Amino acid sequence: MKIIAIDAFYLRMPDITDAADGTQDTLLIRVRTDAGLEGWGECDASPLVSIAVYCCPMSHGNIINIRESLLGETLAHPDDVLRLHEKVMRNGLDIQHIQHAYSGADIALWDIIAQKVGKPVYRLLAEMFGTSDTAHAKIPYASVLFGDTPEDTYRIAVRLREQGYRAAKFGWGPMGKFGEANDIALVRAAREGMGDAAQVMLDAGVAWGHDDATAYARAEAFSQFNPTWLEEPLAPDAIAAYGALAQRKPPVPIAAGEGSSTYRMAEDLVVHGGVQFVQIDVGRIGGITTAFRVRQLAEQRGVQYVNHTFKSHLSLAASLHVFATNADFKLLEYPAAGSALSQQLTTEPLRVASDGRVRVKDAPGLGVRVNLETLRRYVVPVRIQVGEETVFEQASLV
Amino acid sequence: MKIIAIDAFYLRMPDITDAADGTQDTLLIRVRTDAGLEGWGECDASPLVSIAVYCCPMSHGNIINIRESLLGETLAHPDDVLRLHEKVMRNGLDIQHIQHAYSGADIALWDIIAQKVGKPVYRLLAEMFGTSDTAHAKIPYASVLFGDTPEDTYRIAVRLREQGYRAAKFGWGPMGKFGEANDIALVRAAREGMGDAAQVMLDAGVAWGHDDATAYARAEAFSQFNPTWLEEPLAPDAIAAYGALAQRKPPVPIAAGEGSSTYRMAEDLVVHGGVQFVQIDVGRIGGITTAFRVRQLAEQRGVQYVNHTFKSHLSLAASLHVFATNADFKLLEYPAAGSALSQQLTTEPLRVASDGRVRVKDAPGLGVRVNLETLRRYVVPVRIQVGEETVFEQASLV
């Protein structure tokens, strides 16, 4: 089986705001083979910047675009997916954005090869890496933004509780912007709205930069509300400050990692930042291949692996295949309030079952399908010309 | 003074090969102000991917392009350059390529603000950060690729010696590809061609991936030729392997760092990778602002700071301003065999003086000027359309 096409589709909502809502646009990658199989993946990254990595003219031997690296390649065995990952990273050594952009293609390649062998991706991974091949149901936590005020936050929390969520994460918005009293009021509102039995996670949205003292003070202040974790109190590259925070032994576990664009960034955060939950976005770190390596690292180091997902259920499915087979990793970030685009992007979303859990699909491949009608509704044609050459043009949707 | 225009120009040679020669194309950034001042900078990165970071439509509050972040901004004081760096990084938090792309703009902003106050950039940095303001001459080392064979390498070395170079670095090409005997023959040829009195540096071009044992074995085998350093024996993200190599105490100092796209990557390499020379590309790491932070780190940690420069003398000048005022950092990577485009890009190159040294220019700003004729000869118009909107179009050269 040979790869015959790699196409990128830029989708977006009619109006984009500067809210920290990653579902307002997306980039889908479609890979096709000469055997008639096709796979899909999604990048959680700037769509236009990622498209450029699929089509940029060669600068030298370390700046070769993804399409060039993949077109015509053999895809006969799961090992080929690993080989191609390595090839693309090597050819794109001097393209900083290579991992963000490649994530979608890596996911699509796993989708294809798993369809070919007639197994779900998680089972293929289990065979290749010698892990258990039993998938475990996860506890979905709704991932929402804080309301603009504590009152709004309370209303959001009550609504989630009424929808049946037993766990929810509140993040960004006003957190960290209006002083300690407001921060505490926001957390109190989230806890009161969700009730004492629920799991509540807090996402500070990199509010305190490199200031581990303030991060520690907030962890102390929030601990009365018994949050499952305090996420990203510091900047993604503030590893030394994360390490200093860990040394202070905060009374709330610290979570971070969505900003990891490379395996090393995640490793650095776990080993030197001392986080207890490592949150990996399969659409940023280089796809399922790299995310699975971080799962293995988490297992070795005794920290919790959690997905970061603020896109469609295509990303959610890809995320879940990575760690479905580890029973100890119980939580699943579950996009609960995204745009119409993200909610309608797949025809068969991963629903919350009557027991309140989410299960990976046991169908071949990723087990989700892209809704082509949604794609047609939100796709924005992109055209890039360099000199006389059109290096990128919207592929046909047929 | 307000910023009124940020323009990107993609320049390239007519034929691009996959050789590890970074001078085959480039991206220039021009920033203009309402006071009539303009500054220039250069990115060592994929030009098209970087251009996308200047014009990509907003995805949400963490994906805002560079042009949007800078246009209309105040540039009144050197502190504004630091403030704008922080703003751009914050607005581009989820754009992996933000540092590669911003490097050129940051350099251009330093160029402008230093022109405004009528001082060379290095003197401005000295004032702001409290370092010595005396510039020291550097020993330029020619940076060339190994020849395809030991014989070719010998001829290249002899030519450099005849041109008066007392130091030269040989890299990439066949190194690491044809076994230990060939690797040693290449190094022997470089040393014999340069003579015993010269400094010879070796660049393995990430040949041994994560294999610190082979890297150590090569360092031992090469030590008989007394190289100043062995550069990038391992992959840029193989920090654990670099650390293991340092533990083995190789008989040749280890250098690395050109792949550092962020301050943290450089810090990680110095602190956990144990390198003795940290090589920073001002056109990749986020410009002069971030490179200067790494210089300070190197001073604190007692390691050598060296520039990585494989572009034009615009990049060379920017690189030199960063560490001109530290007398202990003696070496300067000096592009000696680049394309016509890179050699003719500035009207006043930084020449090697009769004492064999290179000195930073004492003129206001960076002290070099872009040759507009060269720009016109090699510029490639780029046009990017997203939906109905043309988000990027070649600016006028006038």
PDB file of C-alpha atoms in Angstrom, chain B residues 6-223:
ATOM      1  CA  ILE B   6       6.125  44.742   9.341  1.00  0.00           C
ATOM      2  CA  ASP B   7       7.086  43.166   6.022  1.00  0.00           C
ATOM      3  CA  ALA B   8       8.589  39.792   5.203  1.00  0.00           C
ATOM      4  CA  PHE B   9      10.688  39.020   2.108  1.00  0.00           C
ATOM      5  CA  TYR B  10      11.404  35.491   0.930  1.00  0.00           C
ATOM      6  CA  LEU B  11      14.725  35.302  -0.916  1.00  0.00           C
ATOM      7  CA  ARG B  12      16.184  32.259  -2.579  1.00  0.00           C
ATOM      8  CA  MET B  13      18.760  30.972  -5.015  1.00  0.00           C
ATOM      9  CA  PRO B  14      17.477  29.652  -8.360  1.00  0.00           C
ATOM     10  CA  ASP B  15      18.349  26.045  -7.458  1.00  0.00           C
ATOM     11  CA  ILE B  16      17.934  24.565  -4.004  1.00  0.00           C
ATOM     12  CA  THR B  17      19.634  21.274  -3.140  1.00  0.00           C
ATOM     13  CA  ASP B  18      19.282  19.019  -0.119  1.00  0.00           C
ATOM     14  CA  ALA B  19      22.827  19.769   1.063  1.00  0.00           C
ATOM     15  CA  ALA B  20      23.016  21.008   4.682  1.00  0.00           C
ATOM     16  CA  ASP B  21      23.660  24.533   3.406  1.00  0.00           C
ATOM     17  CA  GLY B  22      21.417  27.047   5.149  1.00  0.00           C
ATOM     18  CA  THR B  23      22.375  29.927   2.836  1.00  0.00           C
ATOM     19  CA  GLN B  24      20.294  28.730  -0.116  1.00  0.00           C
ATOM     20  CA  ASP B  25      17.319  30.818   0.949  1.00  0.00           C
ATOM     21  CA  THR B  26      16.376  33.253   3.683  1.00  0.00           C
ATOM     22  CA  LEU B  27      13.623  35.351   5.181  1.00  0.00           C
ATOM     23  CA  LEU B  28      14.181  39.052   5.809  1.00  0.00           C
ATOM     24  CA  ILE B  29      11.940  41.081   8.098  1.00  0.00           C
ATOM     25  CA  ARG B  30      11.660  44.841   7.661  1.00  0.00           C
ATOM     26  CA  VAL B  31      10.021  46.947  10.372  1.00  0.00           C
ATOM     27  CA  ARG B  32       9.112  50.563   9.716  1.00  0.00           C
ATOM     28  CA  THR B  33       8.110  53.339  12.081  1.00  0.00           C
ATOM     29  CA  ASP B  34       6.278  56.620  11.703  1.00  0.00           C
ATOM     30  CA  ALA B  35       9.544  58.409  12.540  1.00  0.00           C
ATOM     31  CA  GLY B  36      11.004  57.243   9.229  1.00  0.00           C
ATOM     32  CA  LEU B  37      13.357  54.741  10.863  1.00  0.00           C
ATOM     33  CA  GLU B  38      13.492  51.199   9.571  1.00  0.00           C
ATOM     34  CA  GLY B  39      15.175  48.075  10.883  1.00  0.00           C
ATOM     35  CA  TRP B  40      15.999  44.703   9.354  1.00  0.00           C
ATOM     36  CA  GLY B  41      16.317  41.196  10.692  1.00  0.00           C
ATOM     37  CA  GLU B  42      16.821  37.698   9.301  1.00  0.00           C
ATOM     38  CA  CYS B  43      15.279  34.358  10.310  1.00  0.00           C
ATOM     39  CA  ASP B  44      17.172  31.078  10.005  1.00  0.00           C
ATOM     40  CA  ALA B  45      14.032  29.039   9.424  1.00  0.00           C
ATOM     41  CA  SER B  46      11.654  27.874   6.725  1.00  0.00           C
ATOM     42  CA  PRO B  47      10.675  31.181   5.054  1.00  0.00           C
ATOM     43  CA  LEU B  48       7.126  30.141   4.147  1.00  0.00           C
ATOM     44  CA  VAL B  49       6.320  28.689   7.574  1.00  0.00           C
ATOM     45  CA  SER B  50       7.662  31.845   9.202  1.00  0.00           C
ATOM     46  CA  ILE B  51       5.657  34.091   6.873  1.00  0.00           C
ATOM     47  CA  ALA B  52       2.522  32.205   7.951  1.00  0.00           C
ATOM     48  CA  VAL B  53       3.228  33.234  11.556  1.00  0.00           C
ATOM     49  CA  TYR B  54       3.188  36.893  10.471  1.00  0.00           C
ATOM     50  CA  CYS B  55      -0.228  36.626   8.833  1.00  0.00           C
ATOM     51  CA  CYS B  56      -2.173  33.612  10.126  1.00  0.00           C
ATOM     52  CA  PRO B  57      -5.776  34.404  11.029  1.00  0.00           C
ATOM     53  CA  MET B  58      -6.505  34.399  14.761  1.00  0.00           C
ATOM     54  CA  SER B  59      -7.636  30.997  16.080  1.00  0.00           C
ATOM     55  CA  HIS B  60      -8.279  32.185  19.658  1.00  0.00           C
ATOM     56  CA  GLY B  61      -6.539  34.319  22.290  1.00  0.00           C
ATOM     57  CA  ASN B  62      -3.345  32.205  22.178  1.00  0.00           C
ATOM     58  CA  ILE B  63      -2.953  32.142  18.397  1.00  0.00           C
ATOM     59  CA  ILE B  64      -2.563  35.744  17.266  1.00  0.00           C
ATOM     60  CA  ASN B  65      -0.090  36.549  14.511  1.00  0.00           C
ATOM     61  CA  ILE B  66       3.029  38.688  14.873  1.00  0.00           C
ATOM     62  CA  ARG B  67       1.891  41.501  12.598  1.00  0.00           C
ATOM     63  CA  GLU B  68      -1.288  41.901  14.609  1.00  0.00           C
ATOM     64  CA  SER B  69       0.705  42.006  17.846  1.00  0.00           C
ATOM     65  CA  LEU B  70       3.136  44.663  16.605  1.00  0.00           C
ATOM     66  CA  LEU B  71       1.236  46.994  14.270  1.00  0.00           C
ATOM     67  CA  GLY B  72       0.498  50.336  15.883  1.00  0.00           C
ATOM     68  CA  GLU B  73       2.645  49.550  18.927  1.00  0.00           C
ATOM     69  CA  THR B  74       4.820  52.151  20.625  1.00  0.00           C
ATOM     70  CA  LEU B  75       8.573  51.869  20.232  1.00  0.00           C
ATOM     71  CA  ALA B  76       9.954  54.702  22.338  1.00  0.00           C
ATOM     72  CA  HIS B  77      12.494  53.071  24.602  1.00  0.00           C
ATOM     73  CA  PRO B  78      14.676  49.948  24.607  1.00  0.00           C
ATOM     74  CA  ASP B  79      12.376  48.451  27.250  1.00  0.00           C
ATOM     75  CA  ASP B  80       9.644  48.451  24.606  1.00  0.00           C
ATOM     76  CA  VAL B  81      11.609  45.837  22.674  1.00  0.00           C
ATOM     77  CA  LEU B  82      11.497  43.544  25.709  1.00  0.00           C
ATOM     78  CA  ARG B  83       7.816  44.314  26.293  1.00  0.00           C
ATOM     79  CA  LEU B  84       6.926  43.548  22.679  1.00  0.00           C
ATOM     80  CA  HIS B  85       8.890  40.294  22.819  1.00  0.00           C
ATOM     81  CA  GLU B  86       6.787  39.242  25.784  1.00  0.00           C
ATOM     82  CA  LYS B  87       3.563  40.364  24.124  1.00  0.00           C
ATOM     83  CA  VAL B  88       4.266  38.470  20.911  1.00  0.00           C
ATOM     84  CA  MET B  89       5.185  35.289  22.804  1.00  0.00           C
ATOM     85  CA  ARG B  90       2.047  35.549  24.934  1.00  0.00           C
ATOM     86  CA  ASN B  91      -0.214  36.166  21.932  1.00  0.00           C
ATOM     87  CA  GLY B  92       1.472  33.299  20.079  1.00  0.00           C
ATOM     88  CA  LEU B  93       1.558  30.895  23.034  1.00  0.00           C
ATOM     89  CA  ASP B  94       0.032  28.064  20.984  1.00  0.00           C
ATOM     90  CA  ILE B  95       2.016  28.712  17.786  1.00  0.00           C
ATOM     91  CA  GLN B  96       4.940  26.338  17.967  1.00  0.00           C
ATOM     92  CA  HIS B  97       6.861  28.293  15.316  1.00  0.00           C
ATOM     93  CA  ILE B  98       6.588  31.637  17.121  1.00  0.00           C
ATOM     94  CA  GLN B  99      10.262  31.900  18.120  1.00  0.00           C
ATOM     95  CA  HIS B 100      11.663  30.973  14.699  1.00  0.00           C
ATOM     96  CA  ALA B 101       9.403  33.507  13.039  1.00  0.00           C
ATOM     97  CA  TYR B 102       9.785  36.320  15.552  1.00  0.00           C
ATOM     98  CA  SER B 103      13.585  36.235  15.506  1.00  0.00           C
ATOM     99  CA  GLY B 104      13.777  38.508  12.468  1.00  0.00           C
ATOM    100  CA  ALA B 105      11.360  41.078  13.888  1.00  0.00           C
ATOM    101  CA  ASP B 106      13.127  41.175  17.256  1.00  0.00           C
ATOM    102  CA  ILE B 107      16.442  41.836  15.517  1.00  0.00           C
ATOM    103  CA  ALA B 108      14.824  44.583  13.428  1.00  0.00           C
ATOM    104  CA  LEU B 109      13.373  46.233  16.554  1.00  0.00           C
ATOM    105  CA  TRP B 110      16.806  46.323  18.208  1.00  0.00           C
ATOM    106  CA  ASP B 111      18.200  47.797  14.997  1.00  0.00           C
ATOM    107  CA  ILE B 112      15.594  50.584  15.072  1.00  0.00           C
ATOM    108  CA  ILE B 113      15.775  51.478  18.744  1.00  0.00           C
ATOM    109  CA  ALA B 114      19.583  51.543  18.673  1.00  0.00           C
ATOM    110  CA  GLN B 115      19.502  53.824  15.629  1.00  0.00           C
ATOM    111  CA  LYS B 116      17.069  56.067  17.475  1.00  0.00           C
ATOM    112  CA  VAL B 117      19.372  56.501  20.459  1.00  0.00           C
ATOM    113  CA  GLY B 118      22.407  56.657  18.155  1.00  0.00           C
ATOM    114  CA  LYS B 119      24.288  53.718  19.648  1.00  0.00           C
ATOM    115  CA  PRO B 120      25.362  50.275  18.505  1.00  0.00           C
ATOM    116  CA  VAL B 121      23.103  47.505  19.777  1.00  0.00           C
ATOM    117  CA  TYR B 122      25.798  45.938  21.969  1.00  0.00           C
ATOM    118  CA  ARG B 123      26.180  49.201  23.902  1.00  0.00           C
ATOM    119  CA  LEU B 124      22.447  49.458  24.462  1.00  0.00           C
ATOM    120  CA  LEU B 125      22.416  45.896  25.790  1.00  0.00           C
ATOM    121  CA  ALA B 126      25.326  46.712  28.080  1.00  0.00           C
ATOM    122  CA  GLU B 127      23.432  49.657  29.539  1.00  0.00           C
ATOM    123  CA  MET B 128      20.220  47.732  29.985  1.00  0.00           C
ATOM    124  CA  PHE B 129      21.725  44.623  31.526  1.00  0.00           C
ATOM    125  CA  GLY B 130      24.670  46.147  33.373  1.00  0.00           C
ATOM    126  CA  THR B 131      27.446  44.338  31.555  1.00  0.00           C
ATOM    127  CA  SER B 132      30.749  45.795  30.358  1.00  0.00           C
ATOM    128  CA  ASP B 133      30.319  48.041  27.327  1.00  0.00           C
ATOM    129  CA  THR B 134      33.709  47.277  25.799  1.00  0.00           C
ATOM    130  CA  ALA B 135      33.504  45.234  22.637  1.00  0.00           C
ATOM    131  CA  HIS B 136      36.164  42.565  22.090  1.00  0.00           C
ATOM    132  CA  ALA B 137      37.455  41.284  18.783  1.00  0.00           C
ATOM    133  CA  LYS B 138      36.605  37.663  18.050  1.00  0.00           C
ATOM    134  CA  ILE B 139      38.492  34.872  16.329  1.00  0.00           C
ATOM    135  CA  PRO B 140      36.413  34.003  13.268  1.00  0.00           C
ATOM    136  CA  TYR B 141      36.192  30.389  12.430  1.00  0.00           C
ATOM    137  CA  ALA B 142      35.258  29.468   8.907  1.00  0.00           C
ATOM    138  CA  SER B 143      32.224  27.255   8.895  1.00  0.00           C
ATOM    139  CA  VAL B 144      32.206  24.801   6.024  1.00  0.00           C
ATOM    140  CA  LEU B 145      30.833  21.401   5.137  1.00  0.00           C
ATOM    141  CA  PHE B 146      33.115  18.381   5.010  1.00  0.00           C
ATOM    142  CA  GLY B 147      34.050  17.437   1.460  1.00  0.00           C
ATOM    143  CA  ASP B 148      32.485  14.281   0.084  1.00  0.00           C
ATOM    144  CA  THR B 149      35.767  12.438   0.653  1.00  0.00           C
ATOM    145  CA  PRO B 150      38.805  12.890   2.908  1.00  0.00           C
ATOM    146  CA  GLU B 151      40.706  14.161  -0.144  1.00  0.00           C
ATOM    147  CA  ASP B 152      38.078  16.830  -0.858  1.00  0.00           C
ATOM    148  CA  THR B 153      38.080  17.768   2.812  1.00  0.00           C
ATOM    149  CA  TYR B 154      41.858  18.181   2.736  1.00  0.00           C
ATOM    150  CA  ARG B 155      41.631  20.487  -0.272  1.00  0.00           C
ATOM    151  CA  ILE B 156      38.945  22.600   1.422  1.00  0.00           C
ATOM    152  CA  ALA B 157      41.100  22.863   4.543  1.00  0.00           C
ATOM    153  CA  VAL B 158      44.184  23.896   2.594  1.00  0.00           C
ATOM    154  CA  ARG B 159      42.200  26.577   0.797  1.00  0.00           C
ATOM    155  CA  LEU B 160      40.878  27.991   4.082  1.00  0.00           C
ATOM    156  CA  ARG B 161      44.401  28.030   5.498  1.00  0.00           C
ATOM    157  CA  GLU B 162      45.630  29.872   2.412  1.00  0.00           C
ATOM    158  CA  GLN B 163      42.815  32.372   2.852  1.00  0.00           C
ATOM    159  CA  GLY B 164      44.247  33.109   6.285  1.00  0.00           C
ATOM    160  CA  TYR B 165      41.794  31.317   8.574  1.00  0.00           C
ATOM    161  CA  ARG B 166      43.338  30.196  11.833  1.00  0.00           C
ATOM    162  CA  ALA B 167      40.218  28.347  12.852  1.00  0.00           C
ATOM    163  CA  ALA B 168      37.684  26.333  10.890  1.00  0.00           C
ATOM    164  CA  LYS B 169      34.761  24.065  11.541  1.00  0.00           C
ATOM    165  CA  PHE B 170      33.989  21.113   9.304  1.00  0.00           C
ATOM    166  CA  GLY B 171      30.570  19.577   9.450  1.00  0.00           C
ATOM    167  CA  TRP B 172      27.779  17.420   8.061  1.00  0.00           C
ATOM    168  CA  GLY B 173      28.286  15.878   4.597  1.00  0.00           C
ATOM    169  CA  PRO B 174      29.613  12.298   4.910  1.00  0.00           C
ATOM    170  CA  MET B 175      30.375  12.499   8.673  1.00  0.00           C
ATOM    171  CA  GLY B 176      28.710   9.649  10.535  1.00  0.00           C
ATOM    172  CA  LYS B 177      27.391   7.988   7.413  1.00  0.00           C
ATOM    173  CA  PHE B 178      30.132   5.530   6.371  1.00  0.00           C
ATOM    174  CA  GLY B 179      31.584   4.126   9.562  1.00  0.00           C
ATOM    175  CA  GLU B 180      34.332   4.979  12.017  1.00  0.00           C
ATOM    176  CA  ALA B 181      37.306   4.647   9.649  1.00  0.00           C
ATOM    177  CA  ASN B 182      35.853   7.163   7.207  1.00  0.00           C
ATOM    178  CA  ASP B 183      34.874   9.517  10.031  1.00  0.00           C
ATOM    179  CA  ILE B 184      38.448   9.460  11.339  1.00  0.00           C
ATOM    180  CA  ALA B 185      39.884   9.954   7.847  1.00  0.00           C
ATOM    181  CA  LEU B 186      37.708  13.044   7.390  1.00  0.00           C
ATOM    182  CA  VAL B 187      38.929  14.553  10.653  1.00  0.00           C
ATOM    183  CA  ARG B 188      42.536  13.706   9.887  1.00  0.00           C
ATOM    184  CA  ALA B 189      42.216  15.406   6.485  1.00  0.00           C
ATOM    185  CA  ALA B 190      40.727  18.544   8.071  1.00  0.00           C
ATOM    186  CA  ARG B 191      43.555  18.739  10.624  1.00  0.00           C
ATOM    187  CA  GLU B 192      46.304  18.076   8.090  1.00  0.00           C
ATOM    188  CA  GLY B 193      44.922  20.626   5.678  1.00  0.00           C
ATOM    189  CA  MET B 194      44.584  23.314   8.356  1.00  0.00           C
ATOM    190  CA  GLY B 195      47.941  22.564   9.991  1.00  0.00           C
ATOM    191  CA  ASP B 196      48.796  21.946  13.632  1.00  0.00           C
ATOM    192  CA  ALA B 197      48.603  25.593  14.711  1.00  0.00           C
ATOM    193  CA  ALA B 198      44.979  26.070  13.662  1.00  0.00           C
ATOM    194  CA  GLN B 199      41.855  25.504  15.711  1.00  0.00           C
ATOM    195  CA  VAL B 200      39.709  22.793  14.144  1.00  0.00           C
ATOM    196  CA  MET B 201      36.114  22.196  15.174  1.00  0.00           C
ATOM    197  CA  LEU B 202      34.062  19.153  14.203  1.00  0.00           C
ATOM    198  CA  ASP B 203      30.345  19.171  13.568  1.00  0.00           C
ATOM    199  CA  ALA B 204      28.839  15.698  13.487  1.00  0.00           C
ATOM    200  CA  GLY B 205      25.471  16.953  12.244  1.00  0.00           C
ATOM    201  CA  VAL B 206      23.340  14.971  14.768  1.00  0.00           C
ATOM    202  CA  ALA B 207      24.816  11.790  13.313  1.00  0.00           C
ATOM    203  CA  TRP B 208      24.419   9.455  16.299  1.00  0.00           C
ATOM    204  CA  GLY B 209      20.890  10.308  17.403  1.00  0.00           C
ATOM    205  CA  HIS B 210      20.470   9.162  21.018  1.00  0.00           C
ATOM    206  CA  ASP B 211      23.539   6.896  21.040  1.00  0.00           C
ATOM    207  CA  ASP B 212      25.906   8.405  23.592  1.00  0.00           C
ATOM    208  CA  ALA B 213      28.219   5.359  23.476  1.00  0.00           C
ATOM    209  CA  THR B 214      29.086   5.908  19.804  1.00  0.00           C
ATOM    210  CA  ALA B 215      29.375   9.655  20.383  1.00  0.00           C
ATOM    211  CA  TYR B 216      31.880   8.958  23.165  1.00  0.00           C
ATOM    212  CA  ALA B 217      33.811   6.477  21.010  1.00  0.00           C
ATOM    213  CA  ARG B 218      34.130   9.065  18.214  1.00  0.00           C
ATOM    214  CA  ALA B 219      35.226  11.766  20.654  1.00  0.00           C
ATOM    215  CA  GLU B 220      37.979   9.412  21.815  1.00  0.00           C
ATOM    216  CA  ALA B 221      38.988   8.543  18.266  1.00  0.00           C
ATOM    217  CA  PHE B 222      39.042  12.191  17.197  1.00  0.00           C
ATOM    218  CA  SER B 223      40.952  13.445  20.248  1.00  0.00           C
TER     219      SER B 223
END
